[in-house]
Amino acid sequence: MTQDLTIKQRMALPRTEMLERPGDARAKDFEEVNLGFSWELAQLEAARCIECKRPTCIEGCPVGVRIDLFLKRLASGDVDGAAAVIAEDNLLPAICGRVCPQESQCEGACVLGRKGKPIAIGHLERYVADHSRKAAQPSIAPSGFQIAVVGSGPAGLACAADLARSGHAVTVFEALHRAGGVLAYGIPEYRLPREVVDHEIEGLERMGVEIRTNVVIGRTLDLAAIRSAFDAVFIGVGAGLPRFIGIPGENLIGVFSANEFLTRVNLMRAHEPGSQTPVFDVRDKRVAVFGGGNTAMDGVRTALRMGAREASIWYRRTRAELPARKEEVRHAEEEGVRFRFLVSPLEFSGGEGRLRAVRFQTMELGEPDASGRRRPVPVAGDVREEPVDMAIIAIGNAPNPLLASTVPELVRSQSGTLEVDETTGQTSLPGVFAGGDIVTGGATVISAMGAGRRAAAAIGDYLAARSQPASSSPVWADD
């Protein structure tokens, strides 16, 4: 039995890597890349945990999952027990196990990683989520309070889950026709299958959370109406405004933001025959993606799957500075993505309104900038041009401006993010809280979830200070 191994024997066990579909095969479709663990491999990997007296992996988890305890139960064969431990702090484990950057969070803090390889915590979380039976939801006495959550991305869903578990009636408002936020529109299916997102959201609905789609707060309903109908409000609308480079030619046909490109494919099914929202015909085209983060990797790998003749990443620093997850970079290379380093676009050019080429500047690394990375600087006189049929801009996003721009009382920073109390997440409006990318700017799924959970706790304290619910039955615009 693996649980009977000594610490020395556990430390001698090699890390178990997850099986993956071959790069040349998976680059042609949207089926999931990673194949998951078998029961035997999951139990063997969980047995590598040496049960530290101070489990630093928990400190590395933004939502504080008791990783040590879930690994111990999994190693002993208790999958449902492991699932119950995870569910205490994370109701979206199948999602987090797939897309969170564990290498810089829980796994990055694992003691075994100091002299060897850390435990594959993310893979194990995914295994438990995919293979455990759903426990019946406990009966919770209703508090009488009604809470509105604006945005159904990671922050909003995590906040809604914790509030529902406290007995509050929660209504989530989503502007798009499908819940999930960036989980639905931003992450391709080969990384995060739609049925996984839907399954996790259905779990929240079984808890009593109501999700109303096609409601744009700031247009369909204003925040004042929401505040009058609910006892508290959480804003988690993310950072959905794409940034552009600001060079000539960005208005040419064939130049896309990564947001638009990925939304059309992931949410609007643009890659399927007969789609009502088609995207630029990528087949046999030369596609250049500008940026080096996870969104850039999603864009370039998606273009490849849609039939691009050549799909390449253009990044103004070197491989060492790439901010994308190492796994995503490796997957992209295995699938045939080309990487162009130390290049910065100067102009998109074309004919008849269509993109034909990119003029770019060769760069070199200079002194470190504010981020600590060496600053890219131009190589004098080295300007070139290369044919390109389609360009995808993936250099980051700004906070969604719609809601905040319609409510001047909400204090914002110069960058457009909402100013909140660092501890509670409360905005400048009493009873209105916020978290996730609308506060921090673009960040990770799990960090947004952590912000949602902290805000839910603060909302609980805020409601506890009130003698009774003040809200009335909401009246919707479409009733």
Tab-separated table of C-alpha atoms in Angstrom:
chain	number	residue	atom	x	y	z
A	1	MET	CA	0.000	0.000	0.000
A	2	THR	CA	1.396	3.374	-0.977
A	3	GLN	CA	0.354	4.987	2.308
A	4	ASP	CA	2.766	2.653	4.156
A	5	LEU	CA	5.847	4.030	2.392
A	6	THR	CA	8.490	5.787	4.482
A	7	ILE	CA	9.339	9.420	3.826
A	8	LYS	CA	12.598	8.344	2.190
A	9	GLN	CA	10.710	5.957	-0.095
A	10	ARG	CA	8.173	8.656	-0.988
A	11	MET	CA	10.929	11.108	-1.893
A	12	ALA	CA	12.495	8.472	-4.152
A	13	LEU	CA	9.331	8.114	-6.236
A	14	PRO	CA	9.613	9.887	-9.609
A	15	ARG	CA	7.001	12.465	-10.549
A	16	THR	CA	4.183	11.007	-12.621
A	17	GLU	CA	3.562	13.000	-15.783
A	18	MET	CA	0.180	13.146	-17.467
A	19	LEU	CA	-0.285	11.463	-20.816
A	20	GLU	CA	-0.919	13.781	-23.764
A	21	ARG	CA	-2.186	13.358	-27.291
A	22	PRO	CA	0.594	13.579	-29.928
A	23	GLY	CA	1.255	17.102	-31.194
A	24	ASP	CA	0.757	16.369	-34.886
A	25	ALA	CA	-2.632	14.759	-34.221
A	26	ARG	CA	-4.055	17.245	-31.735
A	27	ALA	CA	-3.080	20.303	-33.819
A	28	LYS	CA	-5.861	19.382	-36.243
A	29	ASP	CA	-8.812	19.394	-33.824
A	30	PHE	CA	-10.205	20.892	-30.617
A	31	GLU	CA	-10.216	17.718	-28.526
A	32	GLU	CA	-8.534	18.005	-25.128
A	33	VAL	CA	-4.739	17.759	-25.196
A	34	ASN	CA	-4.114	16.276	-21.746
A	35	LEU	CA	-5.557	12.803	-21.138
A	36	GLY	CA	-5.623	12.777	-17.336
A	37	PHE	CA	-4.384	10.241	-14.795
A	38	SER	CA	-5.531	6.668	-14.326
A	39	TRP	CA	-6.494	5.664	-10.780
A	40	GLU	CA	-3.194	3.840	-10.298
A	41	LEU	CA	-1.101	6.798	-11.455
A	42	ALA	CA	-3.104	9.267	-9.352
A	43	GLN	CA	-2.669	7.231	-6.204
A	44	LEU	CA	1.047	6.755	-6.893
A	45	GLU	CA	1.599	10.482	-7.443
A	46	ALA	CA	-0.389	11.422	-4.324
A	47	ALA	CA	1.787	9.029	-2.317
A	48	ARG	CA	4.815	11.261	-3.041
A	49	CYS	CA	3.510	13.762	-0.458
A	50	ILE	CA	5.779	13.639	2.608
A	51	GLU	CA	3.139	15.270	4.861
A	52	CYS	CA	5.172	18.343	5.809
A	53	LYS	CA	4.578	19.813	9.232
A	54	ARG	CA	4.218	23.170	7.506
A	55	PRO	CA	2.547	22.506	4.138
A	56	THR	CA	3.810	25.470	2.129
A	57	CYS	CA	1.744	24.318	-0.854
A	58	ILE	CA	-1.355	25.667	0.907
A	59	GLU	CA	0.316	29.053	1.246
A	60	GLY	CA	0.871	29.008	-2.502
A	61	CYS	CA	-2.813	28.391	-3.245
A	62	PRO	CA	-4.794	31.655	-3.659
A	63	VAL	CA	-7.969	30.002	-2.320
A	64	GLY	CA	-6.255	28.051	0.471
A	65	VAL	CA	-7.192	24.485	-0.479
A	66	ARG	CA	-6.022	21.964	2.171
A	67	ILE	CA	-3.728	20.291	-0.315
A	68	ASP	CA	-1.966	18.143	2.268
A	69	LEU	CA	-5.234	16.622	3.451
A	70	PHE	CA	-6.687	15.999	0.003
A	71	LEU	CA	-3.451	14.289	-1.071
A	72	LYS	CA	-3.457	12.123	2.039
A	73	ARG	CA	-7.027	10.977	1.402
A	74	LEU	CA	-6.328	10.347	-2.252
A	75	ALA	CA	-3.218	8.289	-1.458
A	76	SER	CA	-5.297	6.154	0.908
A	77	GLY	CA	-7.876	5.485	-1.818
A	78	ASP	CA	-10.587	7.873	-0.593
A	79	VAL	CA	-11.383	9.870	-3.743
A	80	ASP	CA	-14.684	11.189	-2.425
A	81	GLY	CA	-12.983	12.284	0.777
A	82	ALA	CA	-10.357	14.103	-1.253
A	83	ALA	CA	-13.112	15.784	-3.276
A	84	ALA	CA	-14.851	16.906	-0.080
A	85	VAL	CA	-11.645	18.537	1.159
A	86	ILE	CA	-11.179	20.441	-2.093
A	87	ALA	CA	-14.839	21.511	-2.158
A	88	GLU	CA	-14.457	23.299	1.165
A	89	ASP	CA	-12.386	25.970	-0.582
A	90	ASN	CA	-12.816	25.464	-4.314
A	91	LEU	CA	-16.044	24.610	-6.118
A	92	LEU	CA	-14.408	24.790	-9.559
A	93	PRO	CA	-11.659	22.136	-9.216
A	94	ALA	CA	-12.039	20.601	-12.685
A	95	ILE	CA	-11.384	24.049	-14.143
A	96	CYS	CA	-8.521	24.993	-11.832
A	97	GLY	CA	-6.857	21.621	-12.320
A	98	ARG	CA	-6.659	22.388	-16.034
A	99	VAL	CA	-5.839	26.071	-16.406
A	100	CYS	CA	-4.240	27.366	-13.202
A	101	PRO	CA	-0.475	28.080	-13.236
A	102	GLN	CA	0.328	25.566	-10.505
A	103	GLU	CA	4.034	25.781	-11.289
A	104	SER	CA	4.131	29.303	-9.847
A	105	GLN	CA	1.597	28.721	-7.068
A	106	CYS	CA	0.930	25.503	-5.123
A	107	GLU	CA	3.488	23.359	-6.955
A	108	GLY	CA	5.976	26.205	-6.919
A	109	ALA	CA	5.751	26.175	-3.117
A	110	CYS	CA	6.011	22.364	-2.768
A	111	VAL	CA	8.962	21.309	-0.606
A	112	LEU	CA	9.876	18.486	-3.000
A	113	GLY	CA	10.548	21.049	-5.700
A	114	ARG	CA	13.619	22.337	-3.854
A	115	LYS	CA	15.748	19.336	-4.796
A	116	GLY	CA	13.597	17.568	-7.358
A	117	LYS	CA	10.175	17.827	-8.952
A	118	PRO	CA	7.094	19.003	-7.013
A	119	ILE	CA	3.986	16.902	-6.650
A	120	ALA	CA	1.640	17.217	-9.645
A	121	ILE	CA	-1.011	18.938	-7.541
A	122	GLY	CA	-2.908	20.379	-10.509
A	123	HIS	CA	-3.143	17.031	-12.279
A	124	LEU	CA	-4.358	15.386	-9.074
A	125	GLU	CA	-6.965	18.082	-8.468
A	126	ARG	CA	-8.227	17.488	-11.999
A	127	TYR	CA	-8.331	13.716	-11.387
A	128	VAL	CA	-10.352	14.077	-8.204
A	129	ALA	CA	-12.777	16.518	-9.832
A	130	ASP	CA	-13.301	14.321	-12.894
A	131	HIS	CA	-13.699	11.018	-11.077
A	132	SER	CA	-15.374	11.716	-7.739
A	133	ARG	CA	-19.094	11.302	-7.232
A	134	LYS	CA	-21.110	14.434	-6.630
A	135	ALA	CA	-22.127	14.631	-2.995
A	136	ALA	CA	-25.645	15.775	-2.222
A	137	GLN	CA	-25.851	19.449	-1.333
A	138	PRO	CA	-26.527	19.939	2.373
A	139	SER	CA	-29.707	21.706	3.391
A	140	ILE	CA	-28.876	25.276	4.434
A	141	ALA	CA	-31.304	27.529	6.279
A	142	PRO	CA	-31.985	30.623	4.149
A	143	SER	CA	-30.639	33.856	5.590
A	144	GLY	CA	-33.246	36.040	3.910
A	145	PHE	CA	-30.566	38.198	2.305
A	146	GLN	CA	-30.366	38.602	-1.472
A	147	ILE	CA	-27.041	39.216	-3.168
A	148	ALA	CA	-26.355	40.266	-6.754
A	149	VAL	CA	-23.178	39.096	-8.481
A	150	VAL	CA	-22.320	40.965	-11.670
A	151	GLY	CA	-20.237	38.788	-13.981
A	152	SER	CA	-20.067	34.992	-14.159
A	153	GLY	CA	-16.322	34.602	-14.550
A	154	PRO	CA	-14.039	32.992	-11.944
A	155	ALA	CA	-14.369	35.808	-9.373
A	156	GLY	CA	-18.160	35.974	-9.644
A	157	LEU	CA	-18.667	32.218	-9.525
A	158	ALA	CA	-16.397	31.771	-6.501
A	159	CYS	CA	-18.125	34.617	-4.674
A	160	ALA	CA	-21.569	33.215	-5.536
A	161	ALA	CA	-20.603	29.752	-4.299
A	162	ASP	CA	-19.467	30.931	-0.867
A	163	LEU	CA	-22.483	33.199	-0.441
A	164	ALA	CA	-24.871	30.380	-1.377
A	165	ARG	CA	-23.202	28.077	1.129
A	166	SER	CA	-23.961	30.693	3.778
A	167	GLY	CA	-27.673	30.540	2.971
A	168	HIS	CA	-27.940	33.765	0.994
A	169	ALA	CA	-30.057	33.960	-2.165
A	170	VAL	CA	-27.645	34.717	-5.002
A	171	THR	CA	-28.430	35.990	-8.480
A	172	VAL	CA	-25.616	36.143	-11.027
A	173	PHE	CA	-25.946	38.546	-13.967
A	174	GLU	CA	-24.029	37.730	-17.141
A	175	ALA	CA	-23.863	40.033	-20.176
A	176	LEU	CA	-23.269	37.238	-22.702
A	177	HIS	CA	-25.656	34.455	-23.641
A	178	ARG	CA	-23.617	31.842	-21.792
A	179	ALA	CA	-22.252	31.818	-18.253
A	180	GLY	CA	-18.586	31.344	-17.471
A	181	GLY	CA	-16.949	34.624	-18.434
A	182	VAL	CA	-13.372	34.128	-19.617
A	183	LEU	CA	-13.736	30.407	-18.911
A	184	ALA	CA	-16.299	30.243	-21.731
A	185	TYR	CA	-15.068	32.840	-24.211
A	186	GLY	CA	-11.341	33.028	-23.607
A	187	ILE	CA	-9.976	29.505	-23.099
A	188	PRO	CA	-10.054	27.031	-26.016
A	189	GLU	CA	-11.737	23.656	-25.650
A	190	TYR	CA	-8.512	21.708	-26.115
A	191	ARG	CA	-7.431	23.208	-22.781
A	192	LEU	CA	-10.796	23.482	-21.050
A	193	PRO	CA	-13.696	21.511	-22.560
A	194	ARG	CA	-17.046	23.296	-22.504
A	195	GLU	CA	-18.744	20.396	-20.730
A	196	VAL	CA	-16.325	20.833	-17.816
A	197	VAL	CA	-17.291	24.499	-17.423
A	198	ASP	CA	-20.997	23.685	-17.775
A	199	HIS	CA	-20.747	20.908	-15.190
A	200	GLU	CA	-19.139	23.184	-12.616
A	201	ILE	CA	-21.742	25.904	-13.209
A	202	GLU	CA	-24.576	23.380	-12.921
A	203	GLY	CA	-23.196	22.513	-9.487
A	204	LEU	CA	-23.707	26.131	-8.409
A	205	GLU	CA	-27.247	26.095	-9.775
A	206	ARG	CA	-27.950	22.959	-7.729
A	207	MET	CA	-26.914	25.016	-4.708
A	208	GLY	CA	-29.674	27.492	-5.565
A	209	VAL	CA	-27.645	30.128	-7.419
A	210	GLU	CA	-29.749	31.781	-10.136
A	211	ILE	CA	-27.884	32.767	-13.296
A	212	ARG	CA	-29.437	35.319	-15.624
A	213	THR	CA	-27.713	35.718	-18.988
A	214	ASN	CA	-28.075	38.484	-21.596
A	215	VAL	CA	-28.234	41.140	-18.862
A	216	VAL	CA	-25.781	44.000	-19.259
A	217	ILE	CA	-25.480	45.959	-16.035
A	218	GLY	CA	-25.069	49.556	-17.141
A	219	ARG	CA	-27.393	49.055	-20.118
A	220	THR	CA	-30.113	46.417	-19.571
A	221	LEU	CA	-30.211	47.301	-15.878
A	222	ASP	CA	-28.326	50.043	-14.068
A	223	LEU	CA	-26.431	49.587	-10.839
A	224	ALA	CA	-28.864	51.795	-8.918
A	225	ALA	CA	-31.700	49.383	-9.684
A	226	ILE	CA	-29.569	46.442	-8.607
A	227	ARG	CA	-28.595	48.129	-5.344
A	228	SER	CA	-32.219	48.917	-4.512
A	229	ALA	CA	-33.293	45.310	-5.121
A	230	PHE	CA	-30.459	43.508	-3.302
A	231	ASP	CA	-28.802	43.683	0.085
A	232	ALA	CA	-25.284	43.669	-1.367
A	233	VAL	CA	-23.584	43.580	-4.761
A	234	PHE	CA	-20.364	41.976	-5.983
A	235	ILE	CA	-18.796	43.227	-9.229
A	236	GLY	CA	-16.595	40.763	-11.076
A	237	VAL	CA	-16.808	41.869	-14.695
A	238	GLY	CA	-13.165	41.185	-15.509
A	239	ALA	CA	-10.780	42.909	-17.871
A	240	GLY	CA	-12.374	42.400	-21.251
A	241	LEU	CA	-11.209	45.493	-23.125
A	242	PRO	CA	-8.400	44.484	-25.509
A	243	ARG	CA	-5.248	46.555	-25.789
A	244	PHE	CA	-3.796	47.331	-29.214
A	245	ILE	CA	-0.231	48.141	-30.183
A	246	GLY	CA	-1.053	51.585	-31.567
A	247	ILE	CA	0.698	51.271	-34.914
A	248	PRO	CA	-0.512	52.113	-38.434
A	249	GLY	CA	-2.633	49.493	-40.171
A	250	GLU	CA	-4.401	47.991	-37.163
A	251	ASN	CA	-7.736	48.717	-38.865
A	252	LEU	CA	-6.934	46.500	-41.862
A	253	ILE	CA	-9.069	43.439	-42.563
A	254	GLY	CA	-7.233	40.495	-41.047
A	255	VAL	CA	-6.047	42.241	-37.883
A	256	PHE	CA	-7.850	40.961	-34.776
A	257	SER	CA	-7.623	41.356	-31.054
A	258	ALA	CA	-7.122	38.019	-29.318
A	259	ASN	CA	-10.377	38.694	-27.442
A	260	GLU	CA	-12.441	38.902	-30.605
A	261	PHE	CA	-10.730	35.979	-32.301
A	262	LEU	CA	-11.013	33.632	-29.322
A	263	THR	CA	-14.563	34.706	-28.467
A	264	ARG	CA	-15.739	34.018	-32.002
A	265	VAL	CA	-14.199	30.553	-31.909
A	266	ASN	CA	-14.717	29.500	-28.286
A	267	LEU	CA	-18.153	30.963	-27.622
A	268	MET	CA	-19.661	31.581	-31.052
A	269	ARG	CA	-18.330	28.346	-32.618
A	270	ALA	CA	-16.830	30.178	-35.614
A	271	HIS	CA	-14.776	27.112	-36.544
A	272	GLU	CA	-17.862	24.979	-37.175
A	273	PRO	CA	-19.550	24.786	-40.609
A	274	GLY	CA	-22.508	27.160	-40.931
A	275	SER	CA	-21.480	29.339	-37.995
A	276	GLN	CA	-23.557	32.515	-37.633
A	277	THR	CA	-20.462	34.434	-36.505
A	278	PRO	CA	-17.664	33.343	-38.850
A	279	VAL	CA	-14.121	34.540	-38.407
A	280	PHE	CA	-11.507	35.436	-41.016
A	281	ASP	CA	-10.802	32.379	-43.205
A	282	VAL	CA	-7.589	31.117	-41.653
A	283	ARG	CA	-7.107	28.136	-43.970
A	284	ASP	CA	-3.703	28.130	-45.682
A	285	LYS	CA	-2.899	31.589	-44.271
A	286	ARG	CA	0.216	32.946	-42.560
A	287	VAL	CA	-0.891	33.933	-39.048
A	288	ALA	CA	1.236	36.067	-36.726
A	289	VAL	CA	0.298	36.429	-33.054
A	290	PHE	CA	1.880	39.339	-31.195
A	291	GLY	CA	2.449	38.679	-27.481
A	292	GLY	CA	3.970	36.037	-25.238
A	293	GLY	CA	1.372	35.215	-22.603
A	294	ASN	CA	-1.137	32.397	-22.268
A	295	THR	CA	-3.679	34.277	-24.400
A	296	ALA	CA	-1.131	34.536	-27.200
A	297	MET	CA	-0.544	30.774	-26.976
A	298	ASP	CA	-4.296	30.181	-27.099
A	299	GLY	CA	-4.592	32.385	-30.166
A	300	VAL	CA	-1.749	30.830	-32.131
A	301	ARG	CA	-2.721	27.237	-31.321
A	302	THR	CA	-6.330	27.955	-32.240
A	303	ALA	CA	-5.261	29.450	-35.583
A	304	LEU	CA	-3.257	26.310	-36.273
A	305	ARG	CA	-6.319	24.157	-35.602
A	306	MET	CA	-8.350	26.249	-38.002
A	307	GLY	CA	-6.024	25.387	-40.848
A	308	ALA	CA	-3.306	28.043	-40.847
A	309	ARG	CA	-0.389	27.226	-43.173
A	310	GLU	CA	1.975	28.838	-40.670
A	311	ALA	CA	1.200	30.072	-37.169
A	312	SER	CA	3.861	32.021	-35.310
A	313	ILE	CA	4.410	33.905	-32.050
A	314	TRP	CA	6.133	37.293	-32.344
A	315	TYR	CA	7.617	38.456	-29.049
A	316	ARG	CA	9.846	41.452	-28.376
A	317	ARG	CA	11.921	39.741	-25.673
A	318	THR	CA	13.557	36.294	-25.611
A	319	ARG	CA	12.286	32.844	-24.687
A	320	ALA	CA	13.536	33.318	-21.119
A	321	GLU	CA	11.107	36.221	-20.569
A	322	LEU	CA	7.995	34.537	-22.009
A	323	PRO	CA	5.208	34.993	-19.423
A	324	ALA	CA	3.146	32.040	-20.704
A	325	ARG	CA	3.081	28.765	-18.794
A	326	LYS	CA	5.945	26.473	-19.773
A	327	GLU	CA	3.477	23.706	-20.557
A	328	GLU	CA	1.598	25.944	-23.005
A	329	VAL	CA	4.838	26.946	-24.746
A	330	ARG	CA	5.901	23.309	-25.002
A	331	HIS	CA	2.515	22.272	-26.350
A	332	ALA	CA	2.650	25.040	-28.954
A	333	GLU	CA	6.097	23.956	-30.149
A	334	GLU	CA	5.057	20.310	-30.328
A	335	GLU	CA	2.108	21.307	-32.509
A	336	GLY	CA	4.282	23.177	-34.996
A	337	VAL	CA	4.042	26.791	-33.821
A	338	ARG	CA	6.983	28.937	-34.888
A	339	PHE	CA	8.511	31.406	-32.397
A	340	ARG	CA	10.014	34.743	-33.426
A	341	PHE	CA	11.922	36.458	-30.620
A	342	LEU	CA	13.299	40.008	-30.319
A	343	VAL	CA	10.916	41.469	-32.895
A	344	SER	CA	8.551	44.436	-32.480
A	345	PRO	CA	5.933	45.429	-35.106
A	346	LEU	CA	6.082	48.964	-36.512
A	347	GLU	CA	3.331	48.896	-39.137
A	348	PHE	CA	0.781	46.630	-40.784
A	349	SER	CA	0.514	47.171	-44.519
A	350	GLY	CA	-1.852	45.834	-47.137
A	351	GLY	CA	-3.798	46.291	-50.308
A	352	GLU	CA	-7.512	46.861	-50.915
A	353	GLY	CA	-7.985	47.224	-47.185
A	354	ARG	CA	-6.555	43.779	-46.369
A	355	LEU	CA	-3.457	42.877	-44.384
A	356	ARG	CA	-0.541	41.754	-46.530
A	357	ALA	CA	2.631	42.273	-44.489
A	358	VAL	CA	4.127	43.503	-41.227
A	359	ARG	CA	7.099	45.870	-40.993
A	360	PHE	CA	9.051	45.171	-37.822
A	361	GLN	CA	12.038	46.277	-35.798
A	362	THR	CA	14.687	43.854	-34.568
A	363	MET	CA	15.268	44.261	-30.825
A	364	GLU	CA	17.913	43.453	-28.244
A	365	LEU	CA	17.734	43.349	-24.466
A	366	GLY	CA	18.946	46.323	-22.462
A	367	GLU	CA	18.726	47.187	-18.778
A	368	PRO	CA	15.905	45.790	-16.580
A	369	ASP	CA	12.632	47.741	-16.504
A	370	ALA	CA	10.115	48.156	-13.653
A	371	SER	CA	9.012	44.522	-14.012
A	372	GLY	CA	12.561	43.311	-13.395
A	373	ARG	CA	12.901	41.951	-16.923
A	374	ARG	CA	15.500	43.351	-19.309
A	375	ARG	CA	13.960	46.063	-21.457
A	376	PRO	CA	13.807	45.419	-25.225
A	377	VAL	CA	15.526	48.207	-27.190
A	378	PRO	CA	15.742	48.661	-30.984
A	379	VAL	CA	18.762	47.505	-32.948
A	380	ALA	CA	19.673	50.600	-34.950
A	381	GLY	CA	18.945	50.308	-38.659
A	382	ASP	CA	17.530	46.768	-38.501
A	383	VAL	CA	13.978	47.184	-39.854
A	384	ARG	CA	12.479	44.454	-42.022
A	385	GLU	CA	9.197	43.397	-43.621
A	386	GLU	CA	7.576	39.976	-43.832
A	387	PRO	CA	4.376	38.737	-45.540
A	388	VAL	CA	1.496	38.082	-43.116
A	389	ASP	CA	-2.137	37.312	-43.944
A	390	MET	CA	-3.615	37.560	-40.453
A	391	ALA	CA	-2.458	39.244	-37.236
A	392	ILE	CA	-3.759	38.585	-33.728
A	393	ILE	CA	-2.906	41.153	-31.041
A	394	ALA	CA	-2.469	39.525	-27.628
A	395	ILE	CA	-0.630	42.100	-25.514
A	396	GLY	CA	-3.091	42.300	-22.619
A	397	ASN	CA	-6.455	43.725	-21.660
A	398	ALA	CA	-7.821	46.741	-19.833
A	399	PRO	CA	-10.675	46.646	-17.290
A	400	ASN	CA	-14.199	46.459	-18.654
A	401	PRO	CA	-15.206	50.149	-18.681
A	402	LEU	CA	-18.983	49.908	-19.186
A	403	LEU	CA	-20.340	49.515	-15.669
A	404	ALA	CA	-17.878	51.863	-13.967
A	405	SER	CA	-18.347	54.556	-16.618
A	406	THR	CA	-22.089	54.672	-15.914
A	407	VAL	CA	-21.577	55.011	-12.153
A	408	PRO	CA	-19.323	57.998	-11.449
A	409	GLU	CA	-19.518	57.306	-7.709
A	410	LEU	CA	-17.324	54.248	-8.193
A	411	VAL	CA	-13.747	55.407	-7.642
A	412	ARG	CA	-11.337	54.146	-10.283
A	413	SER	CA	-7.578	54.176	-10.692
A	414	GLN	CA	-5.799	55.860	-13.581
A	415	SER	CA	-5.679	52.507	-15.380
A	416	GLY	CA	-9.452	52.106	-15.048
A	417	THR	CA	-9.514	49.425	-12.353
A	418	LEU	CA	-11.916	49.799	-9.435
A	419	GLU	CA	-10.435	51.054	-6.177
A	420	VAL	CA	-11.385	48.751	-3.296
A	421	ASP	CA	-10.487	48.137	0.311
A	422	GLU	CA	-7.561	45.697	0.175
A	423	THR	CA	-8.989	43.516	2.940
A	424	THR	CA	-12.729	43.482	2.214
A	425	GLY	CA	-12.962	44.310	-1.470
A	426	GLN	CA	-15.578	46.995	-0.758
A	427	THR	CA	-15.720	49.799	-3.318
A	428	SER	CA	-16.442	53.479	-2.661
A	429	LEU	CA	-20.178	52.608	-2.612
A	430	PRO	CA	-21.507	51.048	0.623
A	431	GLY	CA	-22.563	47.442	0.129
A	432	VAL	CA	-20.896	47.199	-3.284
A	433	PHE	CA	-17.840	44.947	-3.443
A	434	ALA	CA	-15.538	44.008	-6.324
A	435	GLY	CA	-12.753	41.583	-7.125
A	436	GLY	CA	-10.820	39.854	-9.855
A	437	ASP	CA	-9.442	41.466	-12.995
A	438	ILE	CA	-11.688	44.536	-12.689
A	439	VAL	CA	-9.598	45.365	-9.589
A	440	THR	CA	-6.174	43.904	-10.367
A	441	GLY	CA	-6.088	44.007	-14.146
A	442	GLY	CA	-5.489	40.788	-16.074
A	443	ALA	CA	-4.446	37.955	-13.746
A	444	THR	CA	-5.044	34.225	-13.255
A	445	VAL	CA	-8.273	32.275	-12.832
A	446	ILE	CA	-7.352	31.140	-9.338
A	447	SER	CA	-6.334	34.610	-8.128
A	448	ALA	CA	-9.704	35.951	-9.295
A	449	MET	CA	-11.407	33.145	-7.412
A	450	GLY	CA	-9.436	34.040	-4.306
A	451	ALA	CA	-10.639	37.641	-4.590
A	452	GLY	CA	-14.217	36.438	-4.985
A	453	ARG	CA	-13.948	34.313	-1.863
A	454	ARG	CA	-12.467	37.142	0.207
A	455	ALA	CA	-15.262	39.451	-0.925
A	456	ALA	CA	-17.883	36.824	-0.043
A	457	ALA	CA	-16.524	36.657	3.503
A	458	ALA	CA	-16.585	40.452	3.747
A	459	ILE	CA	-20.154	40.555	2.412
A	460	GLY	CA	-21.108	38.053	5.116
A	461	ASP	CA	-19.671	40.381	7.767
A	462	TYR	CA	-21.424	43.358	6.164
A	463	LEU	CA	-24.787	41.566	6.255
A	464	ALA	CA	-24.253	40.315	9.801
A	465	ALA	CA	-24.048	43.923	10.971
A	466	ARG	CA	-27.575	44.552	9.677
A	467	SER	CA	-30.619	43.622	11.706
A	468	GLN	CA	-32.662	42.267	8.811
A	469	PRO	CA	-32.732	42.111	5.000
A	470	ALA	CA	-33.653	45.400	3.376
A	471	SER	CA	-34.201	44.196	-0.165
A	472	SER	CA	-37.525	43.619	-1.860
A	473	SER	CA	-38.369	41.187	-4.637
A	474	PRO	CA	-36.407	42.254	-7.716
A	475	VAL	CA	-38.330	43.473	-10.735
A	476	TRP	CA	-36.509	42.576	-13.942
A	477	ALA	CA	-36.613	44.526	-17.152
A	478	ASP	CA	-37.840	41.482	-19.065
A	479	ASP	CA	-40.679	40.490	-16.705
